[in-house]
Coordinates of C-alpha atoms in Angstrom, one line a residue:
Chain A
M465 CA 198.8 125.5 115.1
T466 CA 197.8 122.2 113.2
P467 CA 195.4 122.8 110.2
L468 CA 193.3 120.1 111.8
E469 CA 193.1 122.2 115.2
L470 CA 192.8 125.3 113.0
F471 CA 189.6 124.1 111.5
G472 CA 188.0 123.1 114.9
E473 CA 188.3 126.8 116.0
P474 CA 184.7 128.4 116.3
F475 CA 185.6 131.1 114.1
M476 CA 187.0 128.7 111.1
Q477 CA 184.0 127.0 111.6
R478 CA 182.2 130.0 111.3
A479 CA 183.8 130.8 108.1
L480 CA 183.1 127.5 106.6
I481 CA 179.4 127.9 106.9
A482 CA 179.8 131.6 105.6
A483 CA 181.8 130.7 102.6
L484 CA 179.5 127.7 101.8
L485 CA 176.6 129.3 101.4
T486 CA 177.6 132.2 100.0
G487 CA 178.9 130.2 97.4
L488 CA 175.3 128.4 96.7
A489 CA 173.4 131.7 97.2
A490 CA 175.4 133.9 94.9
P491 CA 175.3 131.9 91.6
A492 CA 171.7 130.8 91.9
I493 CA 170.8 134.3 91.8
G494 CA 173.8 135.2 89.8
T495 CA 172.3 132.8 86.8
F496 CA 169.0 135.2 86.6
L497 CA 171.4 138.1 86.0
V498 CA 173.0 136.7 83.5
Q499 CA 170.2 135.4 81.8
R500 CA 168.9 138.6 81.7
R501 CA 172.3 140.2 80.3
L502 CA 172.4 142.3 83.9
A503 CA 176.0 140.4 85.0
L504 CA 177.3 143.5 86.4
M505 CA 174.0 144.3 88.4
G506 CA 175.7 142.4 91.3
D507 CA 178.7 144.9 91.0
G508 CA 176.5 148.1 90.9
I509 CA 174.0 147.0 93.9
G510 CA 177.9 146.2 95.4
H511 CA 179.2 149.3 95.3
V512 CA 175.8 151.2 96.5
A513 CA 176.1 148.9 99.3
V514 CA 179.5 150.3 100.5
T515 CA 177.5 153.3 101.2
G516 CA 175.3 151.2 103.8
V517 CA 178.2 149.7 105.4
A518 CA 179.7 153.2 106.2
L519 CA 176.2 154.5 107.3
G520 CA 176.6 151.4 109.9
L521 CA 179.7 152.0 110.9
A522 CA 179.0 155.7 111.8
T523 CA 175.8 155.5 113.4
G524 CA 176.7 151.8 115.2
A525 CA 174.1 150.4 113.7
S526 CA 175.1 146.9 112.3
P527 CA 176.4 147.4 109.0
L528 CA 175.0 143.5 107.9
W529 CA 171.6 145.3 108.4
T530 CA 172.3 148.7 106.9
A531 CA 173.9 147.1 103.9
V532 CA 170.7 145.1 103.5
L533 CA 168.5 148.1 103.2
V534 CA 170.9 150.7 101.3
A535 CA 171.1 147.5 98.6
V536 CA 167.6 146.7 98.2
L537 CA 166.9 149.9 98.0
G538 CA 169.8 150.8 95.4
A539 CA 168.9 147.3 93.7
V540 CA 164.8 148.6 93.1
L541 CA 166.2 152.1 91.8
I542 CA 168.3 150.4 89.5
E543 CA 165.2 147.9 88.3
V544 CA 163.1 151.2 87.9
I545 CA 166.0 153.4 85.9
R546 CA 166.2 149.8 83.7
E547 CA 162.7 149.9 83.1
R548 CA 161.9 153.4 82.2
G549 CA 164.5 154.3 79.6
Q550 CA 167.0 152.9 77.6
T551 CA 168.7 155.3 76.1
N552 CA 170.6 157.0 79.0
G553 CA 170.1 153.8 81.4
D554 CA 173.9 152.8 81.3
V555 CA 174.9 156.5 82.3
A556 CA 172.6 156.6 85.3
L557 CA 173.4 153.5 86.7
A558 CA 176.9 154.6 86.4
L559 CA 176.2 157.9 88.5
L560 CA 174.3 155.6 91.3
F561 CA 177.9 153.2 91.1
Y562 CA 180.1 156.1 92.0
G563 CA 177.9 157.8 93.9
G564 CA 177.4 154.7 96.6
L565 CA 181.4 154.0 96.6
A566 CA 182.0 157.6 97.3
G567 CA 179.8 158.1 99.4
G568 CA 180.7 155.1 101.6
V569 CA 184.0 156.0 101.4
F570 CA 183.1 159.7 102.7
V571 CA 180.5 158.7 105.4
S572 CA 183.1 156.4 106.9
G573 CA 185.8 159.6 106.9
L574 CA 183.3 161.7 108.8
A575 CA 182.5 159.2 111.2
G576 CA 186.5 158.6 111.8
Q577 CA 186.2 155.3 110.6
S578 CA 189.8 153.7 109.8
A579 CA 190.1 152.7 106.4
A580 CA 190.9 148.9 107.9
A581 CA 187.0 148.9 109.2
L582 CA 185.6 149.6 105.7
N583 CA 188.2 147.3 104.2
R584 CA 187.1 144.2 105.8
F585 CA 183.7 144.7 103.9
L586 CA 185.2 146.0 100.5
F587 CA 187.5 142.9 100.1
G588 CA 185.8 140.4 102.8
S589 CA 186.9 139.0 105.8
L590 CA 185.6 135.7 106.5
T591 CA 187.4 135.2 109.9
T592 CA 186.3 138.1 112.1
I593 CA 182.8 137.1 111.3
S594 CA 180.6 137.3 114.7
S595 CA 178.2 134.4 115.6
G596 CA 175.2 136.7 115.3
D597 CA 176.3 137.3 111.7
V598 CA 176.4 133.9 110.9
L599 CA 172.8 133.6 111.9
I600 CA 171.8 136.3 110.0
T601 CA 173.9 134.9 107.0
M602 CA 172.6 131.8 107.0
G603 CA 168.8 133.4 107.0
L604 CA 169.3 135.6 104.3
A605 CA 171.4 133.0 102.0
I606 CA 168.6 130.1 102.3
T607 CA 165.8 132.5 101.8
V608 CA 167.5 133.5 98.8
V609 CA 168.4 129.9 97.8
T610 CA 164.7 128.9 98.2
L611 CA 163.0 131.1 96.5
C612 CA 165.5 131.1 93.5
V613 CA 164.8 127.4 92.9
G614 CA 161.2 127.4 93.7
L615 CA 160.3 130.1 91.8
A616 CA 162.7 129.2 89.5
P617 CA 160.0 128.1 86.4
Q618 CA 158.5 131.8 87.1
L619 CA 161.7 133.9 87.2
F620 CA 163.0 131.6 84.0
A621 CA 160.1 132.6 82.2
V622 CA 160.1 136.0 83.0
A623 CA 164.0 136.4 81.7
Q624 CA 163.4 134.1 79.2
D625 CA 160.8 136.2 77.1
Q626 CA 158.9 139.2 78.8
E627 CA 156.2 139.9 76.6
F628 CA 155.3 136.0 76.4
A629 CA 155.7 136.0 80.1
R630 CA 153.0 139.1 80.7
V631 CA 150.8 137.4 78.2
A632 CA 151.0 134.4 80.3
G633 CA 149.7 136.5 83.2
L634 CA 153.1 136.4 85.3
R635 CA 153.6 139.5 87.1
V636 CA 156.4 140.7 85.3
R637 CA 157.1 143.8 87.6
A638 CA 157.0 141.9 90.5
Y639 CA 159.4 139.4 89.6
N640 CA 161.9 141.8 88.3
V641 CA 161.4 143.3 91.3
L642 CA 161.9 140.2 93.3
V643 CA 165.7 139.5 91.4
A644 CA 166.7 142.9 91.9
V645 CA 165.9 142.4 95.9
L646 CA 167.3 139.0 96.0
A647 CA 170.7 140.2 94.1
A648 CA 171.0 142.9 96.8
V649 CA 170.3 140.5 99.5
S650 CA 173.1 137.8 98.1
V651 CA 175.4 140.9 98.1
T652 CA 175.6 141.5 101.3
V653 CA 175.4 138.1 102.4
A654 CA 178.4 137.8 100.3
M655 CA 179.9 140.8 101.4
R656 CA 181.9 139.1 104.8
T657 CA 182.9 136.4 102.2
V658 CA 184.5 137.8 99.0
G659 CA 183.9 141.5 99.9
L660 CA 181.8 143.9 98.1
L661 CA 184.1 144.8 95.3
L662 CA 184.1 141.3 94.5
V663 CA 180.7 139.8 95.0
S664 CA 179.8 140.2 91.1
A665 CA 182.4 137.8 90.6
L666 CA 180.9 135.1 92.5
M667 CA 177.8 135.9 90.8
V668 CA 178.9 135.9 87.5
V669 CA 181.8 133.7 86.8
P670 CA 180.5 130.1 88.2
V671 CA 177.7 130.8 85.9
A672 CA 180.3 131.9 83.2
T673 CA 182.0 128.5 83.7
A674 CA 178.9 126.5 83.8
Q675 CA 177.1 127.4 80.8
Q676 CA 180.2 126.2 78.6
L677 CA 179.3 122.8 79.2
T678 CA 175.4 122.7 79.6
R679 CA 172.7 122.9 77.2
S680 CA 169.7 124.2 79.7
F681 CA 168.7 126.2 81.9
R682 CA 168.4 123.6 84.8
T683 CA 171.8 121.8 84.5
T684 CA 173.4 125.4 84.5
I685 CA 171.7 127.2 87.7
G686 CA 172.4 123.5 89.4
A687 CA 176.1 123.3 88.2
A688 CA 176.8 126.9 89.0
M689 CA 175.8 126.4 92.5
V690 CA 178.1 123.6 92.6
L691 CA 180.9 125.3 91.2
G692 CA 180.3 128.5 93.4
T693 CA 180.3 126.4 96.5
L694 CA 183.5 124.7 95.4
A695 CA 185.1 128.1 94.8
S696 CA 184.2 129.7 97.9
V697 CA 184.9 126.7 100.4
G698 CA 187.8 125.8 98.1
G699 CA 189.0 129.4 98.4
L700 CA 188.7 129.7 102.1
V701 CA 190.6 126.2 102.6
T702 CA 193.4 127.4 100.2
A703 CA 194.0 130.5 102.1
T704 CA 193.9 129.0 105.1
F705 CA 197.0 126.7 104.4
A706 CA 198.6 129.1 102.3
S707 CA 198.6 131.6 105.3
Y708 CA 201.3 129.3 107.0
Q709 CA 203.6 131.0 104.5
V710 CA 202.6 134.3 103.8
N711 CA 199.6 136.7 104.0
V712 CA 196.7 135.6 102.2
A713 CA 193.1 136.7 101.9
P714 CA 190.3 134.6 101.3
G715 CA 188.1 136.5 99.2
P716 CA 190.3 137.2 96.5
T717 CA 191.7 133.8 96.9
I718 CA 187.9 132.5 96.1
V719 CA 187.1 134.5 93.0
L720 CA 190.8 133.6 91.2
L721 CA 189.8 129.8 92.4
A722 CA 186.6 130.8 90.5
L723 CA 188.3 132.2 87.3
A724 CA 190.7 128.9 87.4
C725 CA 187.5 126.6 86.8
Y726 CA 186.3 129.0 83.8
T727 CA 189.7 128.7 82.4
V728 CA 189.4 125.2 82.2
A729 CA 185.9 124.9 80.9
W730 CA 186.6 127.2 78.5
P731 CA 188.7 125.3 76.0
I732 CA 186.6 122.3 76.9
G733 CA 183.1 124.1 75.8
I734 CA 184.6 125.5 72.7
W735 CA 185.8 121.7 71.8
Q736 CA 182.3 120.1 72.5
R737 CA 180.6 122.9 70.7
R738 CA 183.0 122.3 67.6
R739 CA 182.2 118.6 68.2
A740 CA 178.6 118.6 68.3
R741 CA 178.5 121.0 65.1
L742 CA 180.4 118.2 63.3
L743 CA 178.3 115.3 64.1
E744 CA 175.3 117.4 63.3
P745 CA 173.3 115.0 60.8
F746 CA 173.6 116.0 57.1
A747 CA 170.5 117.4 55.4
P748 CA 168.3 114.6 54.4
G749 CA 167.5 113.9 50.5
E750 CA 170.5 114.7 48.8
A751 CA 171.8 111.4 48.2
A752 CA 169.7 110.2 46.5
V753 CA 170.3 112.7 43.5
S754 CA 173.8 111.6 42.3
H755 CA 175.0 107.8 42.6
D756 CA 178.6 108.4 42.3
A757 CA 181.0 105.4 43.6
C758 CA 184.0 106.9 44.7
G759 CA 186.9 105.5 42.9
E760 CA 190.0 103.0 44.7
H761 CA 189.5 103.5 48.6
P762 CA 191.6 101.1 50.2
H763 CA 190.5 101.9 53.8
A764 CA 187.8 100.1 55.3
H765 CA 185.0 102.6 57.1
G766 CA 183.5 101.2 60.0
P767 CA 182.6 102.3 63.3
G768 CA 185.6 103.5 65.3
C769 CA 187.2 103.7 62.0
G770 CA 189.3 107.3 63.2
H771 CA 186.8 109.0 60.8
L772 CA 184.5 111.5 61.9
A773 CA 180.8 109.4 61.6
V774 CA 177.9 111.7 60.8
P775 CA 174.1 110.2 60.5
H776 CA 172.8 110.9 57.3
D777 CA 169.5 109.8 56.5
D778 CA 168.9 106.3 57.4
H779 CA 173.2 105.4 57.0
V780 CA 176.3 107.0 58.3
D781 CA 178.6 108.9 56.0
Y782 CA 182.1 108.8 57.1
V783 CA 184.1 112.2 56.6
H784 CA 187.8 112.5 55.5
D785 CA 189.8 114.7 53.7
G786 CA 186.5 116.6 52.5
H787 CA 185.1 114.0 50.9
R788 CA 181.8 112.6 52.6
H789 CA 182.1 108.3 52.1
A790 CA 178.6 106.2 52.7
V791 CA 178.6 102.5 52.1
H792 CA 177.1 101.1 49.1
G793 CA 177.6 97.4 48.7
A794 CA 181.3 96.6 48.5
H795 CA 182.1 100.2 47.4
Y796 CA 181.9 103.6 48.8
D797 CA 179.7 106.6 47.3
E798 CA 180.5 110.1 47.7
H799 CA 177.4 111.8 49.3
Chain B
M1164 CA 126.8 136.8 65.5
S1165 CA 125.2 134.9 69.0
A1166 CA 127.7 133.7 70.8
T1167 CA 130.2 135.9 72.9
P1168 CA 133.5 136.9 70.5
A1169 CA 136.7 135.2 71.7
V1170 CA 138.1 138.7 71.0
E1171 CA 136.3 142.6 70.3
V1172 CA 138.2 145.4 69.5
R1173 CA 136.3 148.5 69.7
N1174 CA 137.1 151.7 68.0
A1175 CA 140.9 151.0 68.5
S1176 CA 143.9 153.5 68.8
V1177 CA 147.1 153.1 69.8
A1178 CA 150.0 155.3 69.8
L1179 CA 153.7 154.6 69.8
G1180 CA 155.8 157.5 70.9
G1181 CA 152.6 159.6 70.4
R1182 CA 152.2 159.0 66.9
P1183 CA 149.3 157.0 66.0
V1184 CA 150.0 153.8 64.7
L1185 CA 146.3 152.2 64.7
R1186 CA 143.4 154.6 64.3
G1187 CA 139.7 153.6 65.0
I1188 CA 140.0 149.4 64.4
D1189 CA 136.6 147.3 64.9
L1190 CA 136.9 144.0 64.6
A1191 CA 135.6 140.8 66.2
V1192 CA 136.4 137.5 66.2
V1193 CA 134.2 134.6 66.7
P1194 CA 135.0 131.3 68.7
G1195 CA 136.3 128.8 65.8
D1196 CA 137.2 131.4 63.0
F1197 CA 140.7 131.5 61.2
V1198 CA 141.7 135.6 61.1
A1199 CA 144.9 136.7 58.9
L1200 CA 145.4 140.2 60.0
M1201 CA 147.4 141.4 56.8
G1202 CA 149.1 144.5 55.4
A1203 CA 151.7 145.7 54.3
N1204 CA 155.2 146.8 56.7
G1205 CA 154.1 149.6 58.9
S1206 CA 150.8 148.8 58.6
G1207 CA 150.0 148.3 62.3
K1208 CA 149.2 144.7 61.7
S1209 CA 151.5 143.4 64.4
T1210 CA 150.8 146.6 67.0
L1211 CA 147.1 145.3 66.5
V1212 CA 147.9 141.8 67.6
R1213 CA 150.0 143.2 70.5
A1214 CA 147.2 145.9 71.4
M1215 CA 144.9 142.6 71.7
V1216 CA 147.2 140.9 74.2
G1217 CA 147.5 143.7 76.3
L1218 CA 151.2 144.6 75.4
R1219 CA 150.1 147.9 73.6
P1220 CA 147.9 150.4 76.0
L1221 CA 145.4 152.0 74.0
V1222 CA 145.0 155.6 73.7
D1223 CA 141.1 154.8 73.0
G1224 CA 138.5 152.2 72.3
E1225 CA 138.7 149.1 74.1
V1226 CA 139.8 145.4 73.9
R1227 CA 137.5 142.6 75.5
L1228 CA 138.2 139.1 75.5
F1229 CA 135.6 136.4 75.8
G1230 CA 133.6 139.3 76.5
T1231 CA 135.6 140.6 79.3
P1232 CA 137.7 143.8 79.3
L1233 CA 141.4 143.8 79.1
D1234 CA 141.9 145.3 82.2
E1235 CA 140.0 143.3 84.0
Y1236 CA 140.4 139.9 82.4
D1237 CA 142.4 137.1 84.0
A1238 CA 141.9 133.8 82.3
W1239 CA 145.4 134.0 80.7
S1240 CA 145.3 130.4 80.5
R1241 CA 142.3 130.4 77.3
I1242 CA 144.9 132.6 75.9
G1243 CA 148.1 131.2 73.8
Y1244 CA 150.5 134.2 72.3
V1245 CA 153.1 133.4 69.9
P1246 CA 155.4 136.7 69.4
Q1247 CA 157.5 137.4 67.0
R1248 CA 160.8 135.3 67.1
A1249 CA 163.3 137.1 68.7
T1250 CA 166.7 136.8 67.2
A1251 CA 169.2 136.5 70.0
G1252 CA 169.0 134.0 72.8
S1253 CA 169.4 134.5 76.5
G1254 CA 172.3 134.6 78.2
I1255 CA 171.7 131.4 79.3
P1256 CA 171.6 128.1 77.5
A1257 CA 168.0 126.7 77.8
S1258 CA 166.4 123.7 76.5
V1259 CA 163.6 123.0 73.8
W1260 CA 161.9 121.5 76.9
E1261 CA 162.6 124.0 79.0
V1262 CA 161.0 126.9 76.5
V1263 CA 158.0 124.6 76.0
A1264 CA 157.1 124.1 79.9
A1265 CA 157.5 127.9 80.4
G1266 CA 153.7 127.7 78.7
R1267 CA 152.4 125.7 81.2
L1268 CA 152.9 128.0 83.8
T1269 CA 149.2 130.0 82.6
R1270 CA 147.8 126.5 84.6
R1271 CA 150.3 125.8 87.7
R1272 CA 150.2 127.7 90.3
L1273 CA 153.3 128.8 92.6
L1274 CA 156.0 126.8 94.0
R1275 CA 154.4 123.7 93.1
P1276 CA 156.3 120.7 90.9
L1277 CA 155.0 119.4 87.8
S1278 CA 152.1 117.8 87.5
T1279 CA 151.3 114.5 85.0
A1280 CA 149.0 116.3 83.4
D1281 CA 151.7 119.0 83.0
R1282 CA 154.1 117.2 81.7
A1283 CA 151.8 115.0 79.6
A1284 CA 150.8 118.3 77.7
I1285 CA 154.2 119.5 77.1
D1286 CA 155.2 116.1 76.1
E1287 CA 152.2 116.4 73.6
A1288 CA 153.5 120.2 72.0
L1289 CA 156.4 118.8 71.6
E1290 CA 154.9 116.1 69.3
V1291 CA 152.1 118.3 67.4
V1292 CA 155.6 120.3 66.2
G1293 CA 157.6 117.5 65.6
L1294 CA 160.7 118.5 67.7
T1295 CA 160.2 115.4 70.6
D1296 CA 162.9 114.2 69.7
R1297 CA 164.8 117.7 70.2
R1298 CA 163.8 118.1 73.5
R1299 CA 167.5 118.1 75.6
E1300 CA 168.8 120.6 72.9
A1301 CA 169.8 124.1 73.3
V1302 CA 166.8 126.2 71.9
T1303 CA 169.8 128.6 70.6
N1304 CA 171.4 125.1 68.3
L1305 CA 167.9 125.0 66.4
S1306 CA 167.2 126.9 63.2
G1307 CA 164.9 129.7 62.7
G1308 CA 161.8 127.4 61.4
Q1309 CA 162.5 125.0 64.2
Q1310 CA 163.0 128.2 67.1
Q1311 CA 159.5 129.5 65.8
R1312 CA 158.2 125.7 66.3
V1313 CA 159.2 125.7 69.4
L1314 CA 157.1 129.4 70.3
I1315 CA 154.3 127.3 69.0
A1316 CA 154.7 124.3 71.0
R1317 CA 155.3 126.7 74.3
A1318 CA 152.0 128.6 73.4
L1319 CA 150.2 124.8 72.8
A1320 CA 151.2 123.4 76.3
G1321 CA 149.2 125.7 77.9
E1322 CA 145.8 124.4 75.8
P1323 CA 144.7 127.7 75.3
E1324 CA 141.3 128.0 73.0
L1325 CA 142.5 131.5 71.9
F1326 CA 145.8 131.9 69.7
F1327 CA 147.7 134.8 68.6
L1328 CA 150.4 134.4 66.3
D1329 CA 152.9 137.2 65.3
E1330 CA 154.4 136.6 61.9
P1331 CA 155.0 132.8 62.2
T1332 CA 156.1 132.4 59.0
A1333 CA 158.9 135.3 58.6
G1334 CA 162.2 134.2 58.0
V1335 CA 161.0 130.7 58.0
D1336 CA 161.6 127.9 55.2
L1337 CA 158.7 126.2 53.6
P1338 CA 159.2 122.8 54.9
N1339 CA 158.9 124.4 58.3
Q1340 CA 156.2 126.5 56.9
Q1341 CA 154.2 123.3 55.9
V1342 CA 155.0 121.8 59.4
L1343 CA 153.3 124.9 61.1
A1344 CA 150.2 124.9 58.8
D1345 CA 149.4 121.4 59.6
T1346 CA 150.0 122.4 63.4
L1347 CA 147.4 125.1 62.4
R1348 CA 144.9 122.9 60.8
R1349 CA 145.0 120.4 63.8
L1350 CA 144.2 123.6 66.1
K1351 CA 141.4 124.6 63.9
E1352 CA 139.8 121.0 63.3
R1353 CA 139.8 120.8 67.0
G1354 CA 137.9 124.4 67.5
A1355 CA 140.3 126.7 68.4
T1356 CA 140.4 130.3 67.5
I1357 CA 143.3 131.9 65.3
V1358 CA 144.4 134.9 64.9
L1359 CA 147.2 135.0 62.8
V1360 CA 149.5 137.9 61.7
A1361 CA 151.2 137.5 58.0
H1362 CA 152.8 139.6 55.4
E1363 CA 152.6 136.3 53.1
L1364 CA 150.3 133.2 53.7
G1365 CA 151.8 130.7 52.0
P1366 CA 150.9 127.6 52.6
L1367 CA 148.8 128.6 55.4
A1368 CA 146.4 130.5 53.0
P1369 CA 144.1 127.2 52.8
L1370 CA 143.3 127.4 56.4
V1371 CA 142.3 131.2 56.4
D1372 CA 138.4 131.6 56.4
R1373 CA 138.5 135.7 57.3
A1374 CA 141.1 138.1 56.0
V1375 CA 141.3 141.5 57.3
V1376 CA 144.0 144.0 55.4
L1377 CA 145.0 147.0 57.1
R1378 CA 146.5 150.1 55.7
D1379 CA 147.9 152.9 57.7
G1380 CA 146.4 151.7 60.8
R1381 CA 143.1 151.5 59.5
V1382 CA 141.0 148.5 58.4
A1383 CA 141.1 148.3 55.0
Y1384 CA 139.6 145.4 54.2
D1385 CA 137.7 142.7 56.0
G1386 CA 136.2 139.9 54.4
A1387 CA 136.4 136.5 52.6
A1388 CA 140.3 135.3 52.9
L1389 CA 142.5 136.5 50.2
R1390 CA 145.2 135.6 47.7
D1391 CA 148.4 136.9 48.6
H1392 CA 148.7 138.6 45.1
E1393 CA 145.4 140.3 46.0
V1394 CA 146.5 141.9 49.3
H1395 CA 149.7 143.3 47.4
Q1396 CA 147.8 144.8 45.0
P1397 CA 148.2 148.4 44.0
W1398 CA 145.2 149.7 45.4
F1399 CA 145.9 148.0 48.6
A1400 CA 149.2 148.9 49.3
E1401 CA 149.0 152.2 47.8
P1402 CA 145.4 153.9 48.5
H1403 CA 143.7 156.6 46.9
T1404 CA 146.3 156.8 44.4
H1405 CA 143.4 156.7 41.4
H1406 CA 141.8 159.3 43.6
H1407 CA 142.1 163.0 43.7
H1408 CA 142.7 165.2 47.0
H1409 CA 139.9 165.9 48.9
D1410 CA 138.0 163.2 47.2
H1411 CA 135.2 162.7 49.8
V1412 CA 133.9 158.9 47.5
P1413 CA 134.6 156.6 50.4
H1414 CA 136.9 154.5 49.3
P1415 CA 135.5 151.0 48.0
S1416 CA 137.6 149.2 50.5
A1417 CA 137.7 151.6 53.3
P1418 CA 135.5 150.3 56.5
L1419 CA 132.0 151.4 57.0
G1420 CA 131.5 155.3 58.4
A1421 CA 135.8 155.6 58.0
D1422 CA 136.5 158.6 56.8
P1423 CA 138.5 159.1 53.6
H1424 CA 141.5 161.1 55.3
L1425 CA 144.9 160.8 53.3
P1426 CA 147.7 158.3 54.8
G1427 CA 149.7 161.1 56.1
D1428 CA 146.6 162.9 58.3
L1429 CA 147.0 162.1 61.5
S1430 CA 143.5 163.7 62.8

């Protein structure tokens, strides 16, 4: 089968739609989780959702819906634990994570399900999505993206400064629960794409990549959604082509591609921040105090002369070899 | 006092983790007043301002904003709150403009884009604190004093009439304190009511109409503005040093009707 024929197959098109929507929705809600320093919350919800999937498999109900239900319950529980007490919060969360994972494996064992059935949800199986699942995934993903973008000003304010948000009259607790529920929904949306154990990667890695290069919240969430989409669609396509030679699963490919983007963005971000620090204008006023003309200076400074040009009051200081040289008539002053 | 007080605190008590922090506070601020809440560290001045905006529950007494009990109060667009500067930024970069725009949420409705009036108010708030040219920068790139100005601009953006500022001058250098003082002077001239918590007033001193000094969770002085050095006189910081135990003569600076309990007496 040629690649063209393969991408024409209905199951492949369903997979592409699911990958696209997951790539948009997961980083959208992930941005708010990272902003609140809850980057691992998606991972916790993913573990809890395993029990939901197992319950679905055991009872014959749709695993997608039982996963949504259990994940939402788990997310709200995590939020309540987080809000109540900081002291043992992370231990309580750990209990919930491992309880969820162990419960899922246990229940599916009781029901006599093969490990392969659960595996499809743990590591994703884009190509086995039914058309009904695609419709549900589309509905849920569009809801998540709409709410995340539409309520962005409120969610931003609540995550940025909870106390200010309360005095501004926002219902902080309701917004916190909304974020938890949306996170749970996107976990189940991403469940078939990258799998429950890798869900958090798609929520966090594109955001971490974006914030290397951005200075505002809006560009961060936008760039994260673009990167998430590129990674998930690109990962699926890569895995499809690679599968002509070897056995490659789309889920891990998507996550590795997202991580590769981060590896590229990280040094660029470091270089950018260093450059911004160097070009920060010098503190005003110091020049007038001492008028030091520097000695022999064979080099002529100017725009594009190769030396770092830093604004200082109404002129520019050229930085080289630990000196700050400013043009003064025919010579240079030491600033 | 004919007008409804902008903020009124009646017999308010606040406990943190079971320990009384504020006890029997009575305070009314009339519209247009500039009040400085002063006192040593741990005297409860920040707790009082946080109780006034509803961030600390009262164990006793009540707080009214513009005559409405705090529980029923919902006209938050009239209130501007400037919290103590948070040391750590959040995980995601946020630009100066975005943080200031958050102050406009008191007047915005859900799922509506920013109106022209919203944008104008945000621009003006940035203008007032002198950060218009840094609007696109990440807040974390600014100095401490500039971050404090961002928080003030955020409160300004909602165009409130009653401001609560919690230690706006703490850790802020003198030039930035001067900008802050100029900003508050403009607000005062526009008729805003200002309640400010400060350990030291510095350049803000000429603006203050009335000083309230807290000591150990009680109002120790309420009257005309004081100079910084007066607040930190020994008789302010360490009460009863010139009294004997079980002295029942009211302290000259004690609020009327308050029992002259010893500082450690938590009854």
